[in-house]
PDB file of C-alpha atoms in Angstrom:
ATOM      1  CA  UNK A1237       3.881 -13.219  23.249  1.00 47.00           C
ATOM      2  CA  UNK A1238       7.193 -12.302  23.365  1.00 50.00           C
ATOM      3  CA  UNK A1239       9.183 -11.730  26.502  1.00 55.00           C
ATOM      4  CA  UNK A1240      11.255  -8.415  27.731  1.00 53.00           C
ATOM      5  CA  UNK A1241      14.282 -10.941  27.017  1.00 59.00           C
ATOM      6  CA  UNK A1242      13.601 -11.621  23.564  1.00 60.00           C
ATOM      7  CA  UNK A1243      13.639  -7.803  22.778  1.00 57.00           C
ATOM      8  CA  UNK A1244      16.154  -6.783  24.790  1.00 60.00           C
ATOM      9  CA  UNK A1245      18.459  -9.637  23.018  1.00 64.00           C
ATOM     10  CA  UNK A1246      17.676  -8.571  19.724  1.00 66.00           C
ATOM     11  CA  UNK A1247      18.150  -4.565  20.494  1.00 69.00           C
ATOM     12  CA  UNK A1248      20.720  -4.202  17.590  1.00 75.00           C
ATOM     13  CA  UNK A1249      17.869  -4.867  15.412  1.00 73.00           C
ATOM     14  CA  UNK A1250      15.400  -2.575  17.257  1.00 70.00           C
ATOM     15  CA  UNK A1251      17.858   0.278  16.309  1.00 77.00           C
ATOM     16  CA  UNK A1252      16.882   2.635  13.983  1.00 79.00           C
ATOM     17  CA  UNK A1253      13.025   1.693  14.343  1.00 81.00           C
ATOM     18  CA  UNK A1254      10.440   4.526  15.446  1.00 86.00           C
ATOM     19  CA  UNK A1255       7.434   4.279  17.217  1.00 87.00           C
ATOM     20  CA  UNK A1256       4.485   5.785  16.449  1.00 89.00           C
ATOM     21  CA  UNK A1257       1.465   6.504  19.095  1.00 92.00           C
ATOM     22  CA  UNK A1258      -2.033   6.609  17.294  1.00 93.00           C
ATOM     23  CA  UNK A1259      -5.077   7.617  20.140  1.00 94.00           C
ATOM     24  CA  UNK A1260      -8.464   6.104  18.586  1.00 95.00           C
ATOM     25  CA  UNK A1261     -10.983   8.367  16.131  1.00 95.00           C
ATOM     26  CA  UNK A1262     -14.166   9.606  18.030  1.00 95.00           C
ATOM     27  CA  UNK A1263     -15.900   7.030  20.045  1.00 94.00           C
ATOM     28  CA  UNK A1264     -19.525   7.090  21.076  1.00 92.00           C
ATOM     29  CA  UNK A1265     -18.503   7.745  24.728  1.00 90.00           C
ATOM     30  CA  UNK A1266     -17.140  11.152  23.480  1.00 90.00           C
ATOM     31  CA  UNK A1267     -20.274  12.602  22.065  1.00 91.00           C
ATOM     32  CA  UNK A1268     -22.788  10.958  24.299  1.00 88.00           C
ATOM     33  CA  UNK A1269     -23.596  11.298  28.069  1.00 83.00           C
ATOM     34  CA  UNK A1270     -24.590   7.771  28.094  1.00 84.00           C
ATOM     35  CA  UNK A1271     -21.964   5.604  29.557  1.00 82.00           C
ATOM     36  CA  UNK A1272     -20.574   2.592  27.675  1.00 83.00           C
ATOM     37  CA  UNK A1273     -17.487   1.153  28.803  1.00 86.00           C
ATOM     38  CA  UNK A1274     -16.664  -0.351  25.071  1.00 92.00           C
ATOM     39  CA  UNK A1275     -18.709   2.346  22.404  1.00 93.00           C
ATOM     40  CA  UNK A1276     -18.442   2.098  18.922  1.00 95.00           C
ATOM     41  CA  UNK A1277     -16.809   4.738  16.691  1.00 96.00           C
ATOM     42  CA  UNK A1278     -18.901   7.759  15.833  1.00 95.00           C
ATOM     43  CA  UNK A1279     -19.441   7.895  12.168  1.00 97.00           C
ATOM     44  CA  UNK A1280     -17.713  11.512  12.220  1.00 97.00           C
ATOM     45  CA  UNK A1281     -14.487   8.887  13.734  1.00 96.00           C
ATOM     46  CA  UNK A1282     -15.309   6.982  11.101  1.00 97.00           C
ATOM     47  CA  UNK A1283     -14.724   9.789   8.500  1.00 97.00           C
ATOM     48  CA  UNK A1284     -11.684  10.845  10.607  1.00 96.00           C
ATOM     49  CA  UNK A1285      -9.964   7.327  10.485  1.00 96.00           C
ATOM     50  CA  UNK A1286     -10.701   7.780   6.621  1.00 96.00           C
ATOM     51  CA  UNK A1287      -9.090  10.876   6.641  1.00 96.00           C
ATOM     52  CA  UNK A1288      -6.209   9.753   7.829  1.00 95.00           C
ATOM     53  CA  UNK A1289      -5.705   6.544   5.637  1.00 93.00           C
ATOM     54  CA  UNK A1290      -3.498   8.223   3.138  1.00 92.00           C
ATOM     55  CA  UNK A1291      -0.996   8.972   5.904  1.00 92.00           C
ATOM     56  CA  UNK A1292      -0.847   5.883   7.589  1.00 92.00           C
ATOM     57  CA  UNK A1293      -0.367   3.723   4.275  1.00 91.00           C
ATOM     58  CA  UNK A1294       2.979   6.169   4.095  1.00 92.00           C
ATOM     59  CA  UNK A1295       4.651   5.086   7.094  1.00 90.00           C
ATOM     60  CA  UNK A1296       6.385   2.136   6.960  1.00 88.00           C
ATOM     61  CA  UNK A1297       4.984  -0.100   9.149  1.00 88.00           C
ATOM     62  CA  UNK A1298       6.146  -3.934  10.909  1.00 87.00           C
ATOM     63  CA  UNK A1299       3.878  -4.513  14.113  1.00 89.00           C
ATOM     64  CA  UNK A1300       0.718  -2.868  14.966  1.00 92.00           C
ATOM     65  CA  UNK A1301      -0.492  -3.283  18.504  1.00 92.00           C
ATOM     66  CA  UNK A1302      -4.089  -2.540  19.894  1.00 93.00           C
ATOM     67  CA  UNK A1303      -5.895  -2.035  22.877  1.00 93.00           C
ATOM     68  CA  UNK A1304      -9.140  -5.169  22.380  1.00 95.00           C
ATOM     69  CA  UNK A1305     -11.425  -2.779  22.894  1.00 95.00           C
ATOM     70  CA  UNK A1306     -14.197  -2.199  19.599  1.00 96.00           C
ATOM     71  CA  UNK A1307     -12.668   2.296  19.071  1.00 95.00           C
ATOM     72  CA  UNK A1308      -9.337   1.217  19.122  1.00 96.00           C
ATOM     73  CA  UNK A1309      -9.678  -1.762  16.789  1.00 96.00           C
ATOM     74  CA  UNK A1310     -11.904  -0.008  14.587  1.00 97.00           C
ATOM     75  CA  UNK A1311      -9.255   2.385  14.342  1.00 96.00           C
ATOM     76  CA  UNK A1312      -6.893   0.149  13.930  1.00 96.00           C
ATOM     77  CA  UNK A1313      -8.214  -1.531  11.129  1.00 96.00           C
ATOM     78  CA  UNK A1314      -9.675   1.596   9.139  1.00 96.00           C
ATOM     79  CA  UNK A1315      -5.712   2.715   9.336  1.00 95.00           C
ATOM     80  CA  UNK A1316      -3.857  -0.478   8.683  1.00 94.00           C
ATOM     81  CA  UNK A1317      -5.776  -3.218   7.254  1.00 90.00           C
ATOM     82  CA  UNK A1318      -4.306  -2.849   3.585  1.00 85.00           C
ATOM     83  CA  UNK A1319      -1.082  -1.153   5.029  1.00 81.00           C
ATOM     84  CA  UNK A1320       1.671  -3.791   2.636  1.00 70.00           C
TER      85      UNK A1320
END
């Protein structure tokens, strides 16, 4: 993990880069009453995710960083898991 020092040495290089902020396709907890503290994707987030592939393979992308939990890795994945 790298430390608010290492960035903050290297800024020059960070110049330039943009930052893109991707919220998770439909979860389970968003359709269902049922609580579940770490739901699945729906398969209508599934389809969205897939929807969205074609856009995310056109940004240009170094680091992608996740929340752990199972939505936002699906997510995650479905987006970026080809992405060059």
């Amino acid at each position: 993990m790298k430390k608010i020092d290492d960035v903050t040495s290297r800024r020059s290089e960070l110049q330039g880069k943009e930052i893109y902020i991707i919220r998770h396709a439909q979860g389970q907890h968003n359709v269902s009453p049922k609580y579940d503290f770490d739901p699945p994707l729906t398969p209508q987030g599934k389809k969205q995710v897939q929807g969205q592939r074609a856009l995310a393979e056109s940004l240009k992308v170094d680091l992608v960083v996740a929340s752990p939990l199972r939505r936002t890795l699906q997510t995650a994945q479905g987006l970026f898991i080809d992405h060059p």
